[in-house]
Short mmCIF file of C-alpha atoms and ligand atoms in Angstrom, two decimals:
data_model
loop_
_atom_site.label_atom_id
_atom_site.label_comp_id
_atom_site.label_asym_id
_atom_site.label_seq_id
_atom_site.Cartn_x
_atom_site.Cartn_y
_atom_site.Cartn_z
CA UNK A 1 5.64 -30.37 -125.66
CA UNK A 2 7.12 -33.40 -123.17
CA UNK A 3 4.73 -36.03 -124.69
CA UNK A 4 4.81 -39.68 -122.33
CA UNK A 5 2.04 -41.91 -124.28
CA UNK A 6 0.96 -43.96 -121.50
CA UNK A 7 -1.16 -47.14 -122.14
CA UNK A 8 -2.74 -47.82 -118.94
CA UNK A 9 -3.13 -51.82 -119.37
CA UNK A 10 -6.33 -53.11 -117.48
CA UNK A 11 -6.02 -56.75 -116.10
CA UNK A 12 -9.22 -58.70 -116.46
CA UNK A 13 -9.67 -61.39 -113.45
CA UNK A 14 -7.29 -63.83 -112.14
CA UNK A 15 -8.36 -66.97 -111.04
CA UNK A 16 -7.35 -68.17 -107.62
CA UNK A 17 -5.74 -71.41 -109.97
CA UNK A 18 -4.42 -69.37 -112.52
CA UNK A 19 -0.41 -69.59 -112.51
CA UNK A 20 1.77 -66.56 -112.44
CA UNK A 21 3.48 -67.70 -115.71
CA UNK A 22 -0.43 -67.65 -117.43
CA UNK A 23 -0.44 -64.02 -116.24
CA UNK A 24 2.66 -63.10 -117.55
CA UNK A 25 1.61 -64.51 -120.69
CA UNK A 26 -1.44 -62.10 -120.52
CA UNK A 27 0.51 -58.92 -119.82
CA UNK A 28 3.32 -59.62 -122.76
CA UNK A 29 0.00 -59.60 -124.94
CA UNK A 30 -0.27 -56.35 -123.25
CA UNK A 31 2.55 -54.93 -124.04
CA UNK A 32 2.57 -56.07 -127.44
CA UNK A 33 -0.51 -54.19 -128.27
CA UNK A 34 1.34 -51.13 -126.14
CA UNK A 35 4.42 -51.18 -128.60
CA UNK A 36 1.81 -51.08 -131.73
CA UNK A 37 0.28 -47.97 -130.10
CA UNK A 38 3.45 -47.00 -129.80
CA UNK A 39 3.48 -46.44 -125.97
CA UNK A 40 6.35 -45.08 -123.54
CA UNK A 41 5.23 -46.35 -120.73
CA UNK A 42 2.96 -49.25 -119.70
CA UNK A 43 0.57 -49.30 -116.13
CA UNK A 44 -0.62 -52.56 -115.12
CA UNK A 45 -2.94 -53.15 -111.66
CA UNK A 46 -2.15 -53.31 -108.39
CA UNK A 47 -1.39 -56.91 -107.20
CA UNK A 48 -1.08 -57.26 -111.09
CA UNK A 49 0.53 -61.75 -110.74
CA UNK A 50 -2.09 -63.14 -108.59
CA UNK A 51 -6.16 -63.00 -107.85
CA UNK A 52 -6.77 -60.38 -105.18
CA UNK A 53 -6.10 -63.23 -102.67
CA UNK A 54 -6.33 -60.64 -99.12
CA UNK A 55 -10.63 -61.68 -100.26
CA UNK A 56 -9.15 -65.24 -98.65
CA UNK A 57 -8.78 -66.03 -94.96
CA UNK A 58 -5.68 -67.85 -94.38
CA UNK A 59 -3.59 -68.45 -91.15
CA UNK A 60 -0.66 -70.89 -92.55
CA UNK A 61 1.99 -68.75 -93.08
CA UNK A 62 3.41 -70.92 -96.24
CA UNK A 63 -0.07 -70.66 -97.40
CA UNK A 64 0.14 -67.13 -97.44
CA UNK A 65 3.58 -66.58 -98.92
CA UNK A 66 3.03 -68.36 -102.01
CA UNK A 67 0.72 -65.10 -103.02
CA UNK A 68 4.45 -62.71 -102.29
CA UNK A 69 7.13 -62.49 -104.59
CA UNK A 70 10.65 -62.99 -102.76
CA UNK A 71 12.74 -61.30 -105.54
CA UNK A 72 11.69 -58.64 -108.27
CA UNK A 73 12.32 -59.28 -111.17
CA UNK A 74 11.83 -63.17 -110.35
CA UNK A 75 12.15 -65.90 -113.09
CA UNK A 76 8.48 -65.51 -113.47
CA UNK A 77 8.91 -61.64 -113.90
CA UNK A 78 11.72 -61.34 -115.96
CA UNK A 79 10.04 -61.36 -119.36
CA UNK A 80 8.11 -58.33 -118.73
CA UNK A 81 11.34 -56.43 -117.95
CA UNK A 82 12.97 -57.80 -120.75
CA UNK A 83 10.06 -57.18 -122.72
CA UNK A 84 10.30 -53.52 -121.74
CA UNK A 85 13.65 -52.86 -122.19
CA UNK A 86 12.92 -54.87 -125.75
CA UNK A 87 10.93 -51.76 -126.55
CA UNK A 88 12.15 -48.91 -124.85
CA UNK A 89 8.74 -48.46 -122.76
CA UNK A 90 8.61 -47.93 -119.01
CA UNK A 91 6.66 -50.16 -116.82
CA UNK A 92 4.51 -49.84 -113.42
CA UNK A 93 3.95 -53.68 -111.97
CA UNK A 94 2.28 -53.78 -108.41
CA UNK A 95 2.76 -56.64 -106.86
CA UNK A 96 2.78 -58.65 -103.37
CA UNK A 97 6.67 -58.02 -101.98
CA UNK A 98 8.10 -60.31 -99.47
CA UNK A 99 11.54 -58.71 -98.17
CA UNK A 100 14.26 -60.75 -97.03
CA UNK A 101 13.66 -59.98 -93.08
CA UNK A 102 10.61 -61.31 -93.53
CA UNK A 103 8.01 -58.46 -94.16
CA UNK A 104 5.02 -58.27 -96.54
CA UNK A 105 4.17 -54.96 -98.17
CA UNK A 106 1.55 -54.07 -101.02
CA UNK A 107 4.37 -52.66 -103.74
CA UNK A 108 4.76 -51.45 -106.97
CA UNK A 109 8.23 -50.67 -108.89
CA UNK A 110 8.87 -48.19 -111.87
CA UNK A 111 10.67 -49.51 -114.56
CA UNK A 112 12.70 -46.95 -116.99
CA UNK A 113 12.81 -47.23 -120.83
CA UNK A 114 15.88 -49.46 -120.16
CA UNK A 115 13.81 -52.29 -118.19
CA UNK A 116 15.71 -51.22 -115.39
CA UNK A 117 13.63 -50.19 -111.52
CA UNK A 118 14.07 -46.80 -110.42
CA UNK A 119 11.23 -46.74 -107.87
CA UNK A 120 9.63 -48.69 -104.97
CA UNK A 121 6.58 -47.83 -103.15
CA UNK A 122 5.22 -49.52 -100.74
CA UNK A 123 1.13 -48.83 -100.10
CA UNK A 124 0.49 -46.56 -97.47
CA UNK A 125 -3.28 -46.95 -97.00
CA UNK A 126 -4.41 -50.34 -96.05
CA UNK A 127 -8.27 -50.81 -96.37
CA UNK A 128 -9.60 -53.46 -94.57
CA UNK A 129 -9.25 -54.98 -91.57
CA UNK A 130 -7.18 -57.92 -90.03
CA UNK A 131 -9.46 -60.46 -88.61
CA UNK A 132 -12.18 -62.86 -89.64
CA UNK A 133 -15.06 -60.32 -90.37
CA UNK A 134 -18.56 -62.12 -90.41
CA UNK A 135 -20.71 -59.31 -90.43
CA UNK A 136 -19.08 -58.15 -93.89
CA UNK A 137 -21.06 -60.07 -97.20
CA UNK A 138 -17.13 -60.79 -98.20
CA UNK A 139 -13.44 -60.32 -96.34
CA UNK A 140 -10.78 -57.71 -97.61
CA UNK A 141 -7.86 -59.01 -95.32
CA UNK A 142 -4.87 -56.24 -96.52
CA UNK A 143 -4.54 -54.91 -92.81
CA UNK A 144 -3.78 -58.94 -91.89
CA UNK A 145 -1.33 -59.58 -94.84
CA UNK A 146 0.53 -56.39 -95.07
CA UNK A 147 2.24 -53.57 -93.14
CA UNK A 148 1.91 -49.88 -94.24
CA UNK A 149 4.07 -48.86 -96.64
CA UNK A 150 7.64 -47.47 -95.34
CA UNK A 151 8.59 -45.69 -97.94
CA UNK A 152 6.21 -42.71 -98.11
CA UNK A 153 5.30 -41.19 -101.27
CA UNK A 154 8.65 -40.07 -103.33
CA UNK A 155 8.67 -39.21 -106.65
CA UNK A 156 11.62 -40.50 -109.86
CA UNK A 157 12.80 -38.13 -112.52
CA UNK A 158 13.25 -40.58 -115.09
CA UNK A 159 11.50 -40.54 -118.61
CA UNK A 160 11.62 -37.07 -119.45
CA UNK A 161 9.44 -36.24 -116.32
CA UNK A 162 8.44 -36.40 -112.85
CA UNK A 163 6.69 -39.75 -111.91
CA UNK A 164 4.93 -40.83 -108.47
CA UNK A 165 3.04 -43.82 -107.75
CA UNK A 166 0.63 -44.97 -105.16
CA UNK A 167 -1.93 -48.22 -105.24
CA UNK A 168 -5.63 -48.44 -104.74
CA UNK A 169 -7.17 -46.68 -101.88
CA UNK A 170 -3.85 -44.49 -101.63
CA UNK A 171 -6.26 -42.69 -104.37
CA UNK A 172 -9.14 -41.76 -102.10
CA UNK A 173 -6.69 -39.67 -99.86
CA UNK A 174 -5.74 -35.88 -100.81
CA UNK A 175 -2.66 -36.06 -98.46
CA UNK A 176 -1.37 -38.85 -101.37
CA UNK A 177 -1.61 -36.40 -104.23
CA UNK A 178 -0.48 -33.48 -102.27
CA UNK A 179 2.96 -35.39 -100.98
CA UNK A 180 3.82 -35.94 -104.37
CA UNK A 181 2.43 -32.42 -105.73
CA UNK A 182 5.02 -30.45 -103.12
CA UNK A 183 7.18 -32.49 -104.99
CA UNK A 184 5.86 -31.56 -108.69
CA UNK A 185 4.55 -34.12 -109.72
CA UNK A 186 3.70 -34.31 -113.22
CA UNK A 187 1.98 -37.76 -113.21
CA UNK A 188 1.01 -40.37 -110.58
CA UNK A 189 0.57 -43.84 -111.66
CA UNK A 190 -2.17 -45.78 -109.69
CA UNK A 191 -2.96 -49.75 -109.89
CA UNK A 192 -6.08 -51.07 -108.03
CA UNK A 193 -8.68 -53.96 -107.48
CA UNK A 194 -11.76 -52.40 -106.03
CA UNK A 195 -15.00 -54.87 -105.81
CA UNK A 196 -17.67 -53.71 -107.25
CA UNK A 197 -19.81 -53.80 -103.94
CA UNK A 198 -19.49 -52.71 -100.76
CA UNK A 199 -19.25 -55.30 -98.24
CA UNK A 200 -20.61 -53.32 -95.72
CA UNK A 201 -23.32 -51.90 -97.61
CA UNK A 202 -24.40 -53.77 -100.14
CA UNK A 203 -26.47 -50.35 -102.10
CA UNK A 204 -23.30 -49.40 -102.63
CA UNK A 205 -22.68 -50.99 -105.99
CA UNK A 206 -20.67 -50.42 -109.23
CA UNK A 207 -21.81 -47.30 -110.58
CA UNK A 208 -21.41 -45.19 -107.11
CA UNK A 209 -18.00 -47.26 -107.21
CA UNK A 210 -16.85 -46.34 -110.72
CA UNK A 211 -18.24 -42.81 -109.46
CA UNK A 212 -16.07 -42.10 -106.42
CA UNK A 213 -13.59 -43.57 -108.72
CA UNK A 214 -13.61 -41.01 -111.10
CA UNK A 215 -13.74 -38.49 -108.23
CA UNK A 216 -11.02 -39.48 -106.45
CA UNK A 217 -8.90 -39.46 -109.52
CA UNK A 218 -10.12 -36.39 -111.22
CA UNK A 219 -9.82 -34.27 -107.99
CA UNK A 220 -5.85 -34.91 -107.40
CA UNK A 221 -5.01 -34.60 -111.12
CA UNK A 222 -6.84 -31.11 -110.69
CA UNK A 223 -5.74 -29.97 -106.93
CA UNK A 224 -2.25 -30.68 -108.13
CA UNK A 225 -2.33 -30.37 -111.92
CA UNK A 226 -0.97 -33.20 -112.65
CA UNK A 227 -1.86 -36.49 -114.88
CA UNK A 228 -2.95 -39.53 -112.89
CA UNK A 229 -3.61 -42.43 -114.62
CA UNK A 230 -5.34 -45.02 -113.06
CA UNK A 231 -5.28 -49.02 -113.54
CA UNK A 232 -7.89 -51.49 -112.80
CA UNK A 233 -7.88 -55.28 -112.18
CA UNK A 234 -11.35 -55.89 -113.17
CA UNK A 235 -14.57 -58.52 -113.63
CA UNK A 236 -15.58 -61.80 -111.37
CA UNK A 237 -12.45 -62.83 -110.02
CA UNK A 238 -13.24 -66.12 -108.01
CA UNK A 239 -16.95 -65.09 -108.39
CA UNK A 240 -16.61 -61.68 -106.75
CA UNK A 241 -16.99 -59.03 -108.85
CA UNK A 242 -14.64 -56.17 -109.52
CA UNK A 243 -15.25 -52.51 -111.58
CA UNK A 244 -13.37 -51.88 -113.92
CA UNK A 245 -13.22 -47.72 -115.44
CA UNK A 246 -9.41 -48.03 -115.94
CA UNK A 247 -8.56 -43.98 -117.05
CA UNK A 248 -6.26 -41.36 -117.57
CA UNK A 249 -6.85 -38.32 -116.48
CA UNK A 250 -5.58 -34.73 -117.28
CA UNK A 251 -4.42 -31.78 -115.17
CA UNK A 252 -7.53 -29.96 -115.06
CA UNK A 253 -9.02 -32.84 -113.97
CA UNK A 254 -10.74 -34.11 -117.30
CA UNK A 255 -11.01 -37.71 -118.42
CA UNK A 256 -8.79 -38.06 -121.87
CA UNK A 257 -9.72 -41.94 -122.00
CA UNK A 258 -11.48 -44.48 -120.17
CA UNK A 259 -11.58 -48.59 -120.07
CA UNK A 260 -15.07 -49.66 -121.62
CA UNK A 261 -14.84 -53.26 -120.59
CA UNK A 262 -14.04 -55.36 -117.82
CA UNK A 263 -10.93 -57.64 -119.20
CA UNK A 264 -7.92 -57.24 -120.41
CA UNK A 265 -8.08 -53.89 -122.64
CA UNK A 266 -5.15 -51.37 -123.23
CA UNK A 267 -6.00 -47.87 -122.98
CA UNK A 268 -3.87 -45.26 -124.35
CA UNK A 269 -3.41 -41.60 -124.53
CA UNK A 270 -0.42 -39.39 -125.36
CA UNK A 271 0.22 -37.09 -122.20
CA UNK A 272 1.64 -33.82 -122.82
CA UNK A 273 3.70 -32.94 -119.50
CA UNK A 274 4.36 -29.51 -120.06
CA UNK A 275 0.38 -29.33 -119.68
CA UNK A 276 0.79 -29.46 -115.94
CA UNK A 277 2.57 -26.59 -116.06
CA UNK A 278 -0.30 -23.96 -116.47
CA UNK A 279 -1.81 -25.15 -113.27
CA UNK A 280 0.96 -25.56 -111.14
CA UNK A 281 2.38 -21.93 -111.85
CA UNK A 282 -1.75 -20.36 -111.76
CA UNK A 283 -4.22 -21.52 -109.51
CA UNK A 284 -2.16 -24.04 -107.79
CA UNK A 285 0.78 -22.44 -107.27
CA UNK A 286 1.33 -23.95 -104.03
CA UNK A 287 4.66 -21.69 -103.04
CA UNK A 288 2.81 -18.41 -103.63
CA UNK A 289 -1.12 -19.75 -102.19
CA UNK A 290 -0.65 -22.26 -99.76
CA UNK A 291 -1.15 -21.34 -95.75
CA UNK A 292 0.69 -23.66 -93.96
CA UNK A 293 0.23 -22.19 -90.81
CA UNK A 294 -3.28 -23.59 -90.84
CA UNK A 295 -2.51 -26.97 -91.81
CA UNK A 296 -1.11 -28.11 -88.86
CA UNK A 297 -4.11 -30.39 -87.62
CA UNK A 298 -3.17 -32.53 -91.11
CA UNK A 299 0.05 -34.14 -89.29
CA UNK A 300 -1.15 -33.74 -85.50
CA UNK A 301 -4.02 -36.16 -85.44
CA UNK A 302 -5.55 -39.09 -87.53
CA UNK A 303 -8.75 -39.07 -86.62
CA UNK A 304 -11.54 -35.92 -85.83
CA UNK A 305 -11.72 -34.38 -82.71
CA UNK A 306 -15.43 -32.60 -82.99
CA UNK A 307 -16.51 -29.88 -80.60
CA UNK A 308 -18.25 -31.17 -77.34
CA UNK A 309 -22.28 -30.76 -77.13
N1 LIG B 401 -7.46 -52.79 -102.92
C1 LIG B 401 -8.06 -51.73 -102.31
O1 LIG B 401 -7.39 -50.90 -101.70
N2 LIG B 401 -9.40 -51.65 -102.41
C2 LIG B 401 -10.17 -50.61 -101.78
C3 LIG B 401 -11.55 -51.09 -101.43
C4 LIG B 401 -11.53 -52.02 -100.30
C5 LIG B 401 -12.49 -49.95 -101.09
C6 LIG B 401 -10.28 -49.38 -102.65
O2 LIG B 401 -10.07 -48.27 -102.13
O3 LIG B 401 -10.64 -49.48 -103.83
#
């Protein structure tokens, strides 16, 4: 057995006032209550320092920097990588990265048992759109605030396994999962703020959200047999409301734990890595089933091209 006990650590709302330092506060808590249950390795949300500001139209650039963090770790940051290396547990942190040169990704490091980064990844899939929307009940401004990710979807050998990350709608996508899978994955770690309507269609509400959660997340544990667990930011943040459903999921797919509120709330499960194995050697050996030669459409062309009438 490779046991990783994971404590996926589910962020209740942030307040548009609420300071990063407040936050921090918050997620120490966290990972307090992590070290009790004696965790290796501790998953907060995407955008884990700030409200989900890309809900907020803004067109001063200073306005919209003060939501990026120039430098990671930052003196705001620091304690949870001290606090980490304080008790030998890992760390996933998404957060809002503003590079030197200028540019503004969706990001997330990985933090070893030593506090110090092995991983970036940038997001790859950026929901949303980039103007002023009014037909939509609220905004979701990610394609205005940040470029696609840059970094593609590598994976770390660090902690006794093989780690991969992605953030929020990165989960809806096979092609995420399977990136990391030809790469054997043994668990992807997954931070998100996902409203609990759709602003285009407001019958689409929380339980068909918490739904297509699960789905998402339970299919590319299974299609690649590996663990995924997955992190909400969740409740009314600045009075729109979020789901929560933070879980961790197995490689056959099955839910070992799940968030039962909508605040802050640890949930933990000890992951056996060698599970992944069965899977990945069986049904999903990808050397031995895979047909490549039919998958060509996958990289030629974004969207479909449907036979004419
Ligand atoms: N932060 C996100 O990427 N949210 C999207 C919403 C817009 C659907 C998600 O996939 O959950």
């Amino acid at each position: 057995m490779r046991l990783v006990t994971v404590a996926a650590a589910q962020l209740g709302p942030i307040q548009k006032n609420e300071p990063r330092t407040d936050v921090v506060r918050r997620m120490l808590a966290l990972m307090d209550e992590a070290k009790r249950a004696e965790a290796d390795l501790i998953v907060f949300p995407e955008l884990a320092l700030t409200t989900f500001f890309p809900r907020w139209y803004m067109e001063d650039p200073a306005e919209i920097d003060q939501w990026f963090e120039r430098e990671m770790p930052s003196a705001a940051t620091r304690p949870l990588f001290e606090r980490a290396a304080e008790y030998g547990m890992g760390m996933y942190l998404g957060y809002a990265e503003l590079t030197p040169d200028g540019r503004h990704f969706n990001s997330s490091v990985l933090a070893d048992r030593t506090g110090a980064i092995v991983g970036k990844y940038r997001k790859v899939h950026l929901p949303g759109h980039a103007e002023f929307d009014p037909e939509r009940a609220f905004q979701h401004l990610e394609k205005r605030y940040f470029e696609p990710g840059d970094l593609g979807f590598p994976v770390w050998r660090t902690m006794g396994g093989i780690f991969g990350m992605c953030i929020c709608n990165d989960r809806r996508w096979p092609e995420t999962y399977r990136v990391m899978g030809l790469q054997g994955v043994e668990m992807v770690l997954v931070g998100y703020n996902t409203p609990s309507i759709n602003s285009q269609k407001s019958a689409e509400g929380p339980e068909q959200r918490l739904f297509h959660n699960r789905l998402s997340v339970q299919a590319g544990a299974y299609q690649n047999s590996t663990w995924v667990v997955a992190v909400a930011k969740a409740g009314i943040e600045d009075g729109f409301p979020m789901i929560g459903g933070s879980l961790i999921v197995n490689p056959d797919g099955e839910i070992m734990a799940e968030a039962k509120t909508e605040g802050d709330e640890l949930v933990v499960h000890a992951c056996d890595l060698d599970a992944t194995t069965f899977g990945k050697t069986t049904i999903f050996d990808f050397a031995r089933h895979r047909r490549i030669e039919h998958y060509g459409r996958i990289c030629a062309q974004t969207g479909p091209t449907p036979p004419a009438l």
